[in-house]
Short mmCIF file of C-alpha atoms and ligand atoms in Angstrom, two decimals:
data_model
loop_
_atom_site.label_atom_id
_atom_site.label_comp_id
_atom_site.label_asym_id
_atom_site.label_seq_id
_atom_site.Cartn_x
_atom_site.Cartn_y
_atom_site.Cartn_z
CA UNK A 1 30.47 15.70 34.76
CA UNK A 2 28.88 12.28 34.86
CA UNK A 3 25.56 13.83 33.90
CA UNK A 4 27.16 15.58 30.93
CA UNK A 5 28.76 12.42 29.65
CA UNK A 6 25.48 10.53 29.93
CA UNK A 7 23.83 13.23 27.83
CA UNK A 8 26.68 13.08 25.37
CA UNK A 9 26.28 9.29 25.09
CA UNK A 10 22.56 9.52 24.50
CA UNK A 11 23.03 12.21 21.84
CA UNK A 12 25.52 9.94 20.13
CA UNK A 13 23.16 6.99 20.36
CA UNK A 14 20.39 9.07 18.78
CA UNK A 15 22.69 10.22 15.98
CA UNK A 16 23.81 6.66 15.31
CA UNK A 17 20.22 5.42 15.25
CA UNK A 18 19.34 8.09 12.66
CA UNK A 19 22.38 7.13 10.58
CA UNK A 20 21.42 3.44 10.70
CA UNK A 21 17.92 4.36 9.59
CA UNK A 22 19.19 6.38 6.63
CA UNK A 23 21.40 3.48 5.58
CA UNK A 24 18.49 1.06 5.91
CA UNK A 25 16.25 3.17 3.66
CA UNK A 26 19.00 3.40 1.06
CA UNK A 27 19.65 -0.35 1.37
CA UNK A 28 15.96 -1.19 1.06
CA UNK A 29 15.74 0.74 -2.20
CA UNK A 30 19.02 -0.68 -3.51
CA UNK A 31 18.00 -4.24 -2.65
CA UNK A 32 14.50 -3.87 -4.09
CA UNK A 33 12.61 -4.31 -0.82
CA UNK A 34 11.18 -0.89 -1.54
CA UNK A 35 10.25 0.34 -5.01
CA UNK A 36 7.42 0.57 -7.54
CA UNK A 37 6.20 -2.94 -6.69
CA UNK A 38 6.73 -2.69 -2.94
CA UNK A 39 5.48 0.78 -2.22
CA UNK A 40 5.44 0.62 1.57
CA UNK A 41 7.54 -1.34 4.08
CA UNK A 42 8.25 -1.45 7.79
CA UNK A 43 11.91 -1.48 8.81
CA UNK A 44 13.12 -2.63 12.23
CA UNK A 45 16.49 -1.63 13.66
CA UNK A 46 17.78 -4.79 15.35
CA UNK A 47 20.76 -2.94 16.83
CA UNK A 48 18.37 -0.40 18.33
CA UNK A 49 16.17 -3.12 19.81
CA UNK A 50 19.22 -4.68 21.47
CA UNK A 51 20.31 -1.29 22.82
CA UNK A 52 16.85 -0.55 24.21
CA UNK A 53 16.62 -3.90 26.00
CA UNK A 54 20.11 -3.40 27.44
CA UNK A 55 19.12 0.07 28.68
CA UNK A 56 15.97 -1.34 30.31
CA UNK A 57 17.83 -4.10 32.12
CA UNK A 58 20.65 -1.79 33.22
CA UNK A 59 18.20 0.82 34.54
CA UNK A 60 16.56 -1.60 36.95
CA UNK A 61 19.82 -3.34 37.87
CA UNK A 62 21.18 0.05 38.89
CA UNK A 63 18.46 0.63 41.49
CA UNK A 64 17.43 -2.87 42.64
CA UNK A 65 19.18 -4.68 45.50
CA UNK A 66 21.53 -7.34 44.13
CA UNK A 67 19.72 -10.61 43.56
CA UNK A 68 16.27 -9.04 43.18
CA UNK A 69 14.38 -11.18 40.65
CA UNK A 70 13.23 -8.89 37.83
CA UNK A 71 11.22 -10.12 34.86
CA UNK A 72 10.87 -7.58 32.08
CA UNK A 73 7.87 -8.88 30.11
CA UNK A 74 7.42 -7.13 26.77
CA UNK A 75 3.81 -6.06 26.17
CA UNK A 76 3.23 -8.13 23.02
CA UNK A 77 0.43 -5.85 21.84
CA UNK A 78 2.99 -3.14 21.08
CA UNK A 79 4.74 -5.19 18.36
CA UNK A 80 3.05 -8.56 17.86
CA UNK A 81 5.65 -10.14 15.60
CA UNK A 82 7.12 -13.56 16.35
CA UNK A 83 10.72 -12.77 15.28
CA UNK A 84 10.66 -9.66 17.48
CA UNK A 85 9.46 -11.69 20.45
CA UNK A 86 12.20 -14.25 19.87
CA UNK A 87 14.85 -11.54 19.62
CA UNK A 88 13.61 -10.01 22.87
CA UNK A 89 13.54 -13.45 24.51
CA UNK A 90 17.15 -13.97 23.45
CA UNK A 91 17.95 -10.64 25.10
CA UNK A 92 16.33 -11.82 28.34
CA UNK A 93 12.93 -10.17 27.93
CA UNK A 94 9.74 -12.20 28.55
CA UNK A 95 6.22 -11.57 27.26
CA UNK A 96 3.07 -9.92 28.61
CA UNK A 97 0.08 -11.22 26.66
CA UNK A 98 -3.54 -10.12 26.63
CA UNK A 99 -5.34 -12.45 24.23
CA UNK A 100 -5.18 -16.02 22.92
CA UNK A 101 -3.53 -14.64 19.79
CA UNK A 102 -0.78 -12.89 21.72
CA UNK A 103 -0.20 -16.00 23.82
CA UNK A 104 0.08 -18.05 20.63
CA UNK A 105 2.67 -15.58 19.28
CA UNK A 106 4.71 -15.72 22.48
CA UNK A 107 4.63 -19.51 22.43
CA UNK A 108 5.59 -19.59 18.74
CA UNK A 109 8.55 -17.38 19.62
CA UNK A 110 9.59 -19.85 22.30
CA UNK A 111 8.98 -17.63 25.32
CA UNK A 112 8.78 -19.91 28.37
CA UNK A 113 5.48 -19.93 30.27
CA UNK A 114 7.46 -19.02 33.39
CA UNK A 115 8.50 -15.80 31.60
CA UNK A 116 4.97 -15.01 30.38
CA UNK A 117 2.27 -12.93 32.06
CA UNK A 118 -1.43 -12.89 31.09
CA UNK A 119 -3.30 -9.65 31.73
CA UNK A 120 -6.35 -9.23 29.52
CA UNK A 121 -9.50 -7.63 30.95
CA UNK A 122 -11.75 -10.24 29.27
CA UNK A 123 -10.18 -13.65 29.86
CA UNK A 124 -12.51 -16.56 29.13
CA UNK A 125 -12.66 -19.70 31.28
CA UNK A 126 -10.78 -21.58 28.55
CA UNK A 127 -7.98 -19.01 28.46
CA UNK A 128 -7.65 -19.08 32.23
CA UNK A 129 -7.60 -22.88 32.27
CA UNK A 130 -4.87 -22.98 29.62
CA UNK A 131 -2.78 -20.34 31.39
CA UNK A 132 -2.94 -22.20 34.69
CA UNK A 133 -2.17 -25.52 33.00
CA UNK A 134 0.92 -23.95 31.42
CA UNK A 135 2.06 -22.16 34.57
CA UNK A 136 1.68 -18.67 33.12
CA UNK A 137 1.29 -15.82 35.60
CA UNK A 138 -2.24 -14.40 35.70
CA UNK A 139 -3.47 -11.16 37.17
CA UNK A 140 -7.19 -11.27 37.90
CA UNK A 141 -8.89 -8.15 36.65
CA UNK A 142 -12.01 -8.22 38.82
CA UNK A 143 -13.97 -10.21 41.44
CA UNK A 144 -15.76 -12.33 38.83
CA UNK A 145 -12.45 -13.40 37.35
CA UNK A 146 -11.13 -14.20 40.81
CA UNK A 147 -14.17 -16.49 41.26
CA UNK A 148 -13.08 -18.35 38.15
CA UNK A 149 -9.53 -18.65 39.46
CA UNK A 150 -10.93 -20.03 42.74
CA UNK A 151 -12.62 -22.82 40.80
CA UNK A 152 -9.53 -23.62 38.74
CA UNK A 153 -7.16 -23.58 41.71
CA UNK A 154 -9.52 -25.95 43.55
CA UNK A 155 -9.77 -28.26 40.53
CA UNK A 156 -6.06 -28.71 39.80
CA UNK A 157 -2.73 -27.64 41.24
CA UNK A 158 -0.95 -24.92 39.26
CA UNK A 159 2.51 -23.38 39.13
CA UNK A 160 1.06 -20.11 37.88
CA UNK A 161 1.87 -17.12 40.07
CA UNK A 162 -1.49 -15.44 40.62
CA UNK A 163 -2.35 -11.89 41.54
CA UNK A 164 -4.95 -9.16 41.31
CA UNK A 165 -4.78 -6.09 39.13
CA UNK A 166 -5.66 -2.86 40.87
CA UNK A 167 -6.38 0.57 39.48
CA UNK A 168 -5.00 3.10 41.96
CA UNK A 169 -7.13 5.82 40.30
CA UNK A 170 -4.31 8.34 40.44
CA UNK A 171 -5.59 10.02 37.28
CA UNK A 172 -4.90 10.04 33.58
CA UNK A 173 -2.44 11.71 31.28
CA UNK A 174 -2.97 13.92 28.28
CA UNK A 175 -4.43 11.13 26.10
CA UNK A 176 -7.69 9.71 27.38
CA UNK A 177 -7.76 6.60 25.20
CA UNK A 178 -4.52 5.24 26.64
CA UNK A 179 -4.89 6.33 30.25
CA UNK A 180 -5.39 3.32 32.49
CA UNK A 181 -5.49 4.75 36.00
CA UNK A 182 -8.41 7.13 35.77
CA UNK A 183 -11.35 7.18 38.17
CA UNK A 184 -13.48 5.15 35.77
CA UNK A 185 -10.90 3.06 33.89
CA UNK A 186 -12.17 -0.33 32.76
CA UNK A 187 -9.05 -2.06 34.08
CA UNK A 188 -8.53 -3.78 37.41
CA UNK A 189 -10.18 -3.28 40.77
CA UNK A 190 -10.81 0.43 41.31
CA UNK A 191 -8.99 0.79 44.58
CA UNK A 192 -10.57 4.01 45.83
CA UNK A 193 -14.14 2.92 45.22
CA UNK A 194 -16.12 2.34 48.38
CA UNK A 195 -15.20 -0.97 50.02
CA UNK A 196 -12.77 -1.93 47.26
CA UNK A 197 -9.57 -1.75 49.25
CA UNK A 198 -10.98 -3.88 52.03
CA UNK A 199 -12.29 -6.34 49.45
CA UNK A 200 -8.79 -6.69 47.96
CA UNK A 201 -7.18 -7.19 51.38
CA UNK A 202 -9.75 -9.87 52.27
CA UNK A 203 -9.24 -11.55 48.91
CA UNK A 204 -5.59 -12.09 49.83
CA UNK A 205 -6.36 -13.05 53.43
CA UNK A 206 -8.68 -15.78 52.17
CA UNK A 207 -6.38 -17.02 49.38
CA UNK A 208 -2.87 -17.90 50.51
CA UNK A 209 -2.04 -18.68 46.88
CA UNK A 210 -2.39 -15.06 45.74
CA UNK A 211 1.23 -13.94 45.66
CA UNK A 212 1.32 -11.01 43.27
CA UNK A 213 -0.13 -7.54 42.90
CA UNK A 214 -0.39 -5.80 39.54
CA UNK A 215 -0.92 -2.26 38.37
CA UNK A 216 -0.31 -0.58 35.00
CA UNK A 217 -0.68 3.14 35.44
CA UNK A 218 1.47 4.64 32.73
CA UNK A 219 0.83 5.30 29.09
CA UNK A 220 1.70 7.76 26.39
CA UNK A 221 1.03 11.19 27.83
CA UNK A 222 1.43 10.21 31.49
CA UNK A 223 4.24 12.06 33.31
CA UNK A 224 6.79 10.04 35.33
CA UNK A 225 5.74 11.34 38.77
CA UNK A 226 2.15 10.24 38.10
CA UNK A 227 3.35 6.80 36.97
CA UNK A 228 5.43 6.55 40.14
CA UNK A 229 2.39 7.54 42.24
CA UNK A 230 0.46 4.62 40.80
CA UNK A 231 3.29 2.23 41.60
CA UNK A 232 3.59 3.73 45.09
CA UNK A 233 -0.11 3.03 45.71
CA UNK A 234 0.30 -0.60 44.70
CA UNK A 235 3.41 -0.94 46.86
CA UNK A 236 1.61 0.53 49.88
CA UNK A 237 -1.28 -1.88 49.35
CA UNK A 238 1.11 -4.84 49.17
CA UNK A 239 2.73 -3.72 52.43
CA UNK A 240 -0.69 -3.40 54.05
CA UNK A 241 -1.79 -6.83 52.86
CA UNK A 242 1.41 -8.52 53.99
CA UNK A 243 1.13 -6.83 57.39
CA UNK A 244 -2.50 -7.96 57.76
CA UNK A 245 -1.66 -11.51 56.72
CA UNK A 246 1.40 -11.55 58.94
CA UNK A 247 3.77 -12.96 56.32
CA UNK A 248 5.23 -11.94 52.99
CA UNK A 249 2.37 -13.44 51.00
CA UNK A 250 2.79 -10.95 48.15
CA UNK A 251 6.30 -11.66 46.97
CA UNK A 252 6.20 -9.97 43.56
CA UNK A 253 4.94 -6.61 42.32
CA UNK A 254 4.04 -6.19 38.67
CA UNK A 255 4.39 -2.49 37.93
CA UNK A 256 3.15 -2.58 34.33
CA UNK A 257 4.57 -0.59 31.45
CA UNK A 258 3.60 2.66 29.88
CA UNK A 259 6.79 4.70 29.69
CA UNK A 260 5.98 7.52 27.24
CA UNK A 261 7.93 7.89 24.01
CA UNK A 262 9.25 11.15 22.60
CA UNK A 263 7.78 11.35 19.09
CA UNK A 264 8.94 14.96 18.64
CA UNK A 265 12.67 14.48 18.17
CA UNK A 266 15.41 11.88 17.91
CA UNK A 267 16.19 12.06 21.63
CA UNK A 268 15.06 9.20 23.87
CA UNK A 269 13.22 10.91 26.72
CA UNK A 270 12.32 9.96 29.30
CA UNK A 271 14.83 7.14 29.63
CA UNK A 272 14.42 3.89 31.54
CA UNK A 273 17.22 5.09 33.83
CA UNK A 274 15.26 8.26 34.65
CA UNK A 275 12.09 6.30 35.38
CA UNK A 276 13.93 3.77 37.55
CA UNK A 277 15.51 6.62 39.52
CA UNK A 278 12.14 8.33 40.02
CA UNK A 279 10.72 5.02 41.25
CA UNK A 280 13.68 4.49 43.57
CA UNK A 281 13.16 7.96 45.06
CA UNK A 282 9.37 7.78 45.35
CA UNK A 283 9.05 4.11 46.31
CA UNK A 284 12.39 3.08 47.85
CA UNK A 285 10.97 -0.12 49.40
CA UNK A 286 10.21 -1.41 45.92
CA UNK A 287 13.88 -2.10 45.27
CA UNK A 288 15.17 -3.25 48.65
CA UNK A 289 15.07 -6.90 47.63
CA UNK A 290 11.93 -7.95 49.50
CA UNK A 291 9.84 -8.01 46.33
CA UNK A 292 10.47 -9.59 42.99
CA UNK A 293 9.51 -7.28 40.15
CA UNK A 294 7.73 -7.65 36.85
CA UNK A 295 7.60 -4.86 34.28
CA UNK A 296 5.52 -4.73 31.09
CA UNK A 297 7.01 -2.11 28.79
CA UNK A 298 5.81 -2.07 25.20
CA UNK A 299 5.93 1.18 23.25
CA UNK A 300 9.13 2.45 24.86
CA UNK A 301 11.10 -0.65 23.81
CA UNK A 302 10.12 -0.75 20.15
CA UNK A 303 8.73 2.59 18.94
CA UNK A 304 12.03 4.24 18.08
CA UNK A 305 13.32 1.09 16.41
CA UNK A 306 10.77 1.07 13.61
CA UNK A 307 10.25 3.13 10.46
CA UNK A 308 7.49 3.06 7.86
CA UNK A 309 8.81 4.00 4.44
CA UNK A 310 6.42 4.71 1.60
CA UNK A 311 6.85 5.69 -2.01
CA UNK A 312 5.45 8.96 -3.23
CA UNK A 313 3.12 7.83 -6.01
CA UNK A 314 2.07 11.32 -7.03
CA UNK A 315 2.95 14.85 -6.05
CA UNK A 316 0.24 17.41 -6.61
CA UNK A 317 -1.16 20.71 -5.47
CA UNK A 318 -4.64 21.71 -4.35
CA UNK A 319 -5.84 25.05 -3.07
CA UNK A 320 -2.29 26.29 -2.79
CA UNK A 321 -1.11 23.29 -0.69
CA UNK A 322 1.44 20.78 -1.95
CA UNK A 323 0.38 17.18 -1.35
CA UNK A 324 2.57 14.09 -1.59
CA UNK A 325 0.30 11.10 -2.12
CA UNK A 326 2.11 8.13 -0.55
CA UNK A 327 1.34 4.51 0.24
CA UNK A 328 1.41 4.94 4.02
CA UNK A 329 -1.76 6.12 5.64
CA UNK A 330 -4.48 4.85 7.89
CA UNK A 331 -3.60 1.18 7.30
CA UNK A 332 -0.21 1.55 9.02
CA UNK A 333 -0.68 4.70 11.11
CA UNK A 334 -4.25 4.34 12.31
CA UNK A 335 -3.93 6.33 15.51
CA UNK A 336 -2.12 9.18 13.82
CA UNK A 337 -4.66 9.46 11.04
CA UNK A 338 -7.70 9.39 13.32
CA UNK A 339 -6.20 11.42 16.18
CA UNK A 340 -3.42 13.51 14.62
CA UNK A 341 -3.34 15.92 17.55
CA UNK A 342 -2.45 13.18 20.01
CA UNK A 343 -0.19 11.09 17.80
CA UNK A 344 1.89 13.31 15.50
CA UNK A 345 4.74 11.51 13.72
CA UNK A 346 8.00 12.90 12.44
CA UNK A 347 8.40 12.55 8.68
CA UNK A 348 11.73 12.20 6.88
CA UNK A 349 12.09 12.78 3.15
CA UNK A 350 14.25 10.56 0.94
CA UNK A 351 14.92 10.79 -2.78
CA UNK A 352 14.22 8.04 -5.32
CA UNK A 353 17.53 6.34 -4.52
CA UNK A 354 16.74 6.35 -0.80
CA UNK A 355 19.15 9.14 0.14
CA UNK A 356 18.02 11.86 2.56
CA UNK A 357 16.43 14.54 0.47
CA UNK A 358 17.91 18.00 0.54
CA UNK A 359 16.72 21.35 -0.66
CA UNK A 360 14.59 24.20 0.60
CA UNK A 361 11.80 23.35 3.02
CA UNK A 362 8.31 23.48 1.57
CA UNK A 363 5.14 23.27 3.62
CA UNK A 364 3.27 20.21 2.37
CA UNK A 365 0.84 17.48 3.31
CA UNK A 366 1.88 13.85 3.32
CA UNK A 367 -1.21 11.86 2.40
CA UNK A 368 -1.99 8.16 2.56
CA UNK A 369 -3.56 5.97 -0.12
CA UNK A 370 -6.97 5.44 1.49
CA UNK A 371 -10.17 6.86 0.03
CA UNK A 372 -11.16 9.39 2.63
CA UNK A 373 -9.84 12.90 2.84
CA UNK A 374 -8.63 12.56 6.43
CA UNK A 375 -6.08 9.90 5.45
CA UNK A 376 -3.09 12.11 6.21
CA UNK A 377 0.20 10.96 7.65
CA UNK A 378 1.16 14.56 8.32
CA UNK A 379 -0.25 17.96 7.48
CA UNK A 380 1.45 21.28 6.80
CA UNK A 381 4.96 19.95 7.37
CA UNK A 382 8.04 21.84 6.25
CA UNK A 383 10.09 19.25 4.35
CA UNK A 384 12.25 19.20 1.25
CA UNK A 385 9.69 19.02 -1.55
CA UNK A 386 8.55 15.43 -2.01
CA UNK A 387 8.32 14.52 -5.68
CA UNK A 388 7.01 11.55 -7.60
CA UNK A 389 9.18 8.50 -6.92
CA UNK A 390 10.65 9.88 -3.67
CA UNK A 391 10.05 8.23 -0.32
CA UNK A 392 8.45 9.53 2.85
CA UNK A 393 9.34 7.85 6.13
CA UNK A 394 7.20 7.94 9.26
CA UNK A 395 9.62 7.70 12.18
CA UNK A 396 9.27 6.00 15.58
CA UNK A 397 6.65 3.60 14.23
CA UNK A 398 8.03 0.33 15.64
CA UNK A 399 5.19 -0.03 18.16
CA UNK A 400 1.46 0.25 17.53
CA UNK A 401 1.94 1.26 13.88
CA UNK A 402 3.03 -1.00 11.03
CA UNK A 403 2.55 -4.10 13.15
CA UNK A 404 -1.09 -3.04 13.70
CA UNK A 405 -2.55 -3.27 10.27
CA UNK A 406 -5.97 -1.77 9.69
CA UNK A 407 -7.53 -3.23 6.56
CA UNK A 408 -9.22 -0.08 5.27
CA UNK A 409 -9.69 -0.22 1.47
CA UNK A 410 -8.34 -3.79 1.65
CA UNK A 411 -4.86 -2.31 1.59
CA UNK A 412 -2.33 -5.12 2.02
CA UNK A 413 -0.18 -5.54 5.11
CA UNK A 414 3.29 -4.33 4.18
CA UNK A 415 6.39 -6.48 4.45
CA UNK A 416 8.50 -5.92 7.55
CA UNK A 417 12.27 -6.31 7.48
CA UNK A 418 14.80 -6.24 10.28
CA UNK A 419 18.20 -4.75 9.55
CA UNK A 420 21.74 -4.65 10.92
CA UNK A 421 24.87 -2.96 9.55
CA UNK A 422 26.56 -5.41 7.18
CA UNK A 423 30.08 -4.62 8.36
CA UNK A 424 30.96 -2.53 5.32
CA UNK A 425 28.91 0.51 4.39
CA UNK A 426 25.59 -1.22 3.84
CA UNK A 427 22.90 -3.12 5.66
CA UNK A 428 21.79 -6.72 5.84
CA UNK A 429 18.05 -7.44 5.95
CA UNK A 430 15.96 -10.31 7.26
CA UNK A 431 12.28 -10.81 6.52
CA UNK A 432 10.21 -10.43 9.68
CA UNK A 433 6.85 -10.61 7.91
CA UNK A 434 6.12 -11.13 4.22
CA UNK A 435 3.94 -8.57 2.51
CA UNK A 436 0.36 -9.82 2.38
CA UNK A 437 -0.63 -11.31 -0.99
CA UNK A 438 -3.84 -10.41 -2.77
CA UNK A 439 -4.92 -14.07 -2.60
CA UNK A 440 -4.68 -13.77 1.18
CA UNK A 441 -6.78 -10.62 1.14
CA UNK A 442 -9.48 -12.48 -0.79
CA UNK A 443 -9.20 -15.52 1.48
CA UNK A 444 -9.47 -13.40 4.64
CA UNK A 445 -12.47 -11.59 3.16
CA UNK A 446 -14.73 -14.58 2.73
CA UNK A 447 -13.29 -15.78 -0.56
CA UNK A 448 -14.05 -19.40 0.33
CA UNK A 449 -17.69 -18.50 0.93
CA UNK A 450 -18.31 -16.48 -2.23
CA UNK A 451 -21.80 -17.96 -2.78
CA UNK A 452 -22.77 -17.98 0.88
CA UNK A 453 -25.33 -15.20 0.59
CA UNK A 454 -26.71 -15.78 -2.89
CA UNK A 455 -27.59 -19.38 -1.95
CA UNK A 456 -29.02 -18.60 1.45
CA UNK A 457 -32.82 -18.79 1.32
CA UNK A 458 -35.49 -18.84 3.95
CA UNK A 459 -36.48 -22.51 4.11
CA UNK A 460 -39.74 -23.13 2.26
CA UNK A 461 -39.77 -19.82 0.37
CA UNK A 462 -38.98 -21.58 -2.94
C1 PLP B 501 -0.62 -1.95 26.94
C2 PLP B 501 -0.15 -2.53 28.22
C3 PLP B 501 1.21 -2.46 28.56
C4 PLP B 501 2.23 -1.77 27.70
O1 PLP B 501 2.01 -0.40 27.58
P1 PLP B 501 3.05 0.51 26.77
O2 PLP B 501 2.46 1.86 26.84
O3 PLP B 501 3.12 -0.03 25.39
O4 PLP B 501 4.36 0.39 27.49
C5 PLP B 501 1.61 -3.08 29.72
N1 PLP B 501 0.73 -3.70 30.55
C6 PLP B 501 -0.58 -3.77 30.25
C7 PLP B 501 -1.49 -4.46 31.19
C8 PLP B 501 -1.05 -3.18 29.10
O5 PLP B 501 -2.37 -3.23 28.82
#
């Protein structure tokens, strides 16, 4: 019974999310955020973001011993937008950063250093120094980075919790480019390589200040049991290290992120609750209160909360195929365009007033605006026929899509707007990011250095 009602709730949640999205598209057209002069936008469902964060927190609270410290640190790379980071912070979610830019965004959003984790595989001495000065948690990726931490820890006291990232080498998922725990992954210390495990244990034995252990084994395409295996390996290593040291030196396990997202339908699967239960079954010691926990979910928190909506500029036919030429392509859906097999997106059709389009399904391509033939948002999709002035929406694009602009053809970054129901039948919008202006495109493309090359001469050549 309980199971049935949970399923019922999640079906309702999915239906409500779809209804909010439809209202947002209609509202964006009605309010002029979307139209002939704003041909592509990103929309963010603030209600959905709040629901996802609540689900994440509840999932871990349900399995962790009362009082277990849990920091959910949002992987900033998934949706690097300051207002999003501040909203998440207000909902109790910290930040996982992997570059100076991401750290700057987290700081601009007001995320406390004590709720921030730095994980990049290529941290410079300056980045490490700043992180330790601020008290941000750092996970060393490799022995050379640990050398640098040695020097910094010797030079000045720090409040930063410090750890090592390990790659348990449990294997990848169905998408190579996002699999982090393969035999030859570039991330962390490859635990099964000869001598590596003993090196890690000694590293902790020799450094009483190393108090964390980090692994990030999941990603899109990785099944839950494999994710749990990676976490189990890290847990077992922490137990081994603490036993060898003879005290609970490792007090916190950072289990990374990587929960896959269902791009094929409205349903949220797997859920955080399912993942937490798999972890509790496979790695029970993880939740018995002896370890604090850090998680680093990105895609699973934001993907379903975002929608790209683009105007159909032209509708045409070629070789018997209908093609809707829209303003959303490789610049906002880079992965999908370059690897459509791995990253298919659902497309929804709306009419020129922003209402869901009805009518018989027609197999058609949904093309982007870029000047190469592969710039396709979707191919051979059965949709109500998209006509000039209609809108095509690419669903589940709140992470790694419209926030990850790719400047092909100098296409401008679209505006991004957050929305909530306005209490009547409409929606209220807030600007998350202004659309990029053409003056900015010129500026960011060397506009201030227009004569740089025509005036550059080999000295002495006249
Ligand atoms: C990318 C990344 C994450 C987030 O991954 P998602 O698949 O977006 O959940 C978490 N931790 C680290 C170290 C990462 O590189």
